[in-house]
Coordinates of C-alpha atoms in Angstrom, one line a residue:
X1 CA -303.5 -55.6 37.6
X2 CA -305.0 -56.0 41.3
X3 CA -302.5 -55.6 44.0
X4 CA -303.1 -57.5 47.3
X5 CA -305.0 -56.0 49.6
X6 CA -302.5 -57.0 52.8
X7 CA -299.8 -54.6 50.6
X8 CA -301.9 -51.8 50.3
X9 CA -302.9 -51.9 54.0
X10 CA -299.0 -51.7 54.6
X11 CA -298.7 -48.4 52.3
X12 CA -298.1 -45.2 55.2
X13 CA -300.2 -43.4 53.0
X14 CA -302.9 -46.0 53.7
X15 CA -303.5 -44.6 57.3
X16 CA -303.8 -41.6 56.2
X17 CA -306.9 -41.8 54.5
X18 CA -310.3 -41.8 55.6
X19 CA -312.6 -44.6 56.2
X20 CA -314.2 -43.3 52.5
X21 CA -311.2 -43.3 50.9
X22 CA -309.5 -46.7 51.9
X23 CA -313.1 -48.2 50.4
X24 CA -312.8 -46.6 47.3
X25 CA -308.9 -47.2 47.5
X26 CA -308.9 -50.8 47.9
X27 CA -311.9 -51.1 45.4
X28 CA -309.8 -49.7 42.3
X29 CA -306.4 -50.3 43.5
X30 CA -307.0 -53.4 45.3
X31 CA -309.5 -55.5 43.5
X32 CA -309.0 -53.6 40.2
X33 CA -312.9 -52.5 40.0
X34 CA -314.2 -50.1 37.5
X35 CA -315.5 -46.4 39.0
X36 CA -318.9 -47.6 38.4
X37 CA -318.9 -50.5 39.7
X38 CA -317.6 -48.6 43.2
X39 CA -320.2 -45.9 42.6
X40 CA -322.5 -49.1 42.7
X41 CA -321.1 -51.0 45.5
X42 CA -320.4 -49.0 47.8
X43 CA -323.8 -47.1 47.0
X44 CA -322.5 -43.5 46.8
X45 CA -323.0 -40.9 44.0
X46 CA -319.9 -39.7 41.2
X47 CA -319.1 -36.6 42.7
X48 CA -318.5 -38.4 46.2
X49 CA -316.3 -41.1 44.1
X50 CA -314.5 -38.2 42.4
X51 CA -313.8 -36.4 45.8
X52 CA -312.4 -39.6 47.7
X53 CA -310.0 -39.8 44.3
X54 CA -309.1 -36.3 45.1
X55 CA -308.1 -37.1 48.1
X56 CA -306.4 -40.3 47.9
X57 CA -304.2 -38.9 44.5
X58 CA -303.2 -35.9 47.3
X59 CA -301.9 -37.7 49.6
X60 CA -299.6 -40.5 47.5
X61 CA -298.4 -36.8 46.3
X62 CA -300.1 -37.9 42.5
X63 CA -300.7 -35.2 40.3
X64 CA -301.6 -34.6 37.0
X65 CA -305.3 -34.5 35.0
X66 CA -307.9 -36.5 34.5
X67 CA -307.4 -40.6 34.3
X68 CA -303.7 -40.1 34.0
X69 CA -303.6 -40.0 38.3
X70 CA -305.6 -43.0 38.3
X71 CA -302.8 -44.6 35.8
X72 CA -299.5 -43.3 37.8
X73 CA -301.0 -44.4 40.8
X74 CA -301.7 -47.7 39.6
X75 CA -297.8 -47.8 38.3
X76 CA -296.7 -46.1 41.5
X77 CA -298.1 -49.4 43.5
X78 CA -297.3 -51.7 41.1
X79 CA -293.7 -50.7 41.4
X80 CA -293.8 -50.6 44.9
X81 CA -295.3 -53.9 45.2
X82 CA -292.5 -56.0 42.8
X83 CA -289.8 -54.1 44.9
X84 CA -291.2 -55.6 47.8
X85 CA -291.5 -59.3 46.7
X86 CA -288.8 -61.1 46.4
X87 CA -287.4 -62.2 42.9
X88 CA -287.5 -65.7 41.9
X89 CA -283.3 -66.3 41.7
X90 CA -282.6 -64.8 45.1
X91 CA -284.3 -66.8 48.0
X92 CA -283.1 -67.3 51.4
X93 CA -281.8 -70.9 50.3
X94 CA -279.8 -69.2 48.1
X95 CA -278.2 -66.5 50.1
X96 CA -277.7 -69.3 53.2
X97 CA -275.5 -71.4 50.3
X98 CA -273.6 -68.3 49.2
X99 CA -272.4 -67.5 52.7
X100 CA -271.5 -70.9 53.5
X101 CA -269.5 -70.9 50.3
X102 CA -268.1 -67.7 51.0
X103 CA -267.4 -68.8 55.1
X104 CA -266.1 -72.1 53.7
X105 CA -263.1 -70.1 51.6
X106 CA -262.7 -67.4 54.3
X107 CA -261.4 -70.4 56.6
X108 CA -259.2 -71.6 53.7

């Protein structure tokens, strides 16, 4: 699953990165690319790709070895991302209608 790129930029760990990292960052995270496929685009070798990783997995405080960062990363943002968007059953239209209701009896 990608997450939107807008979200990620939002993350306060984002600005802590460096320019590097929020590549490689938005690469996986963001447009759900393989580590190849960064190692190919953004035309830098494994070790580099692995370092960035190193550092982005430090500071979103991700630990753990191996592809199993990469993974509670990945469900770290995911979660963080449904929490921020708003469910389907609870839109402003229906909050405005439940406080008129509730005004409506409150003056009763």
């Amino acid at each position: 699953m990608s997450i939107p790129e807008d979200f990620l930029k939002q993350l306060e760990q984002y600005s802590e990165l460096s320019h590097r990292e929020k590549q490689v960052f938005l690469e996986i995270f963001g447009l759900s690319k393989s580590r190849v496929n960064v190692v190919q685009e953004l035309n830098i070798s494994e070790s580099n790709l692995s370092t960035c990783l190193t550092g982005i997995y430090k500071k979103f405080c991700i630990t753990g070895n191996g592809p199993v960062k990469e993974s509670r990363l990945r469900e770290y943002l995911s979660k963080r991302y449904s929490q921020q968007k708003p469910s389907g059953h609870l839109t402003t239209d229906g909050i405005d209608d439940s406080i008129d209701t509730l005004v409506q009896e409150i003056r009763k």
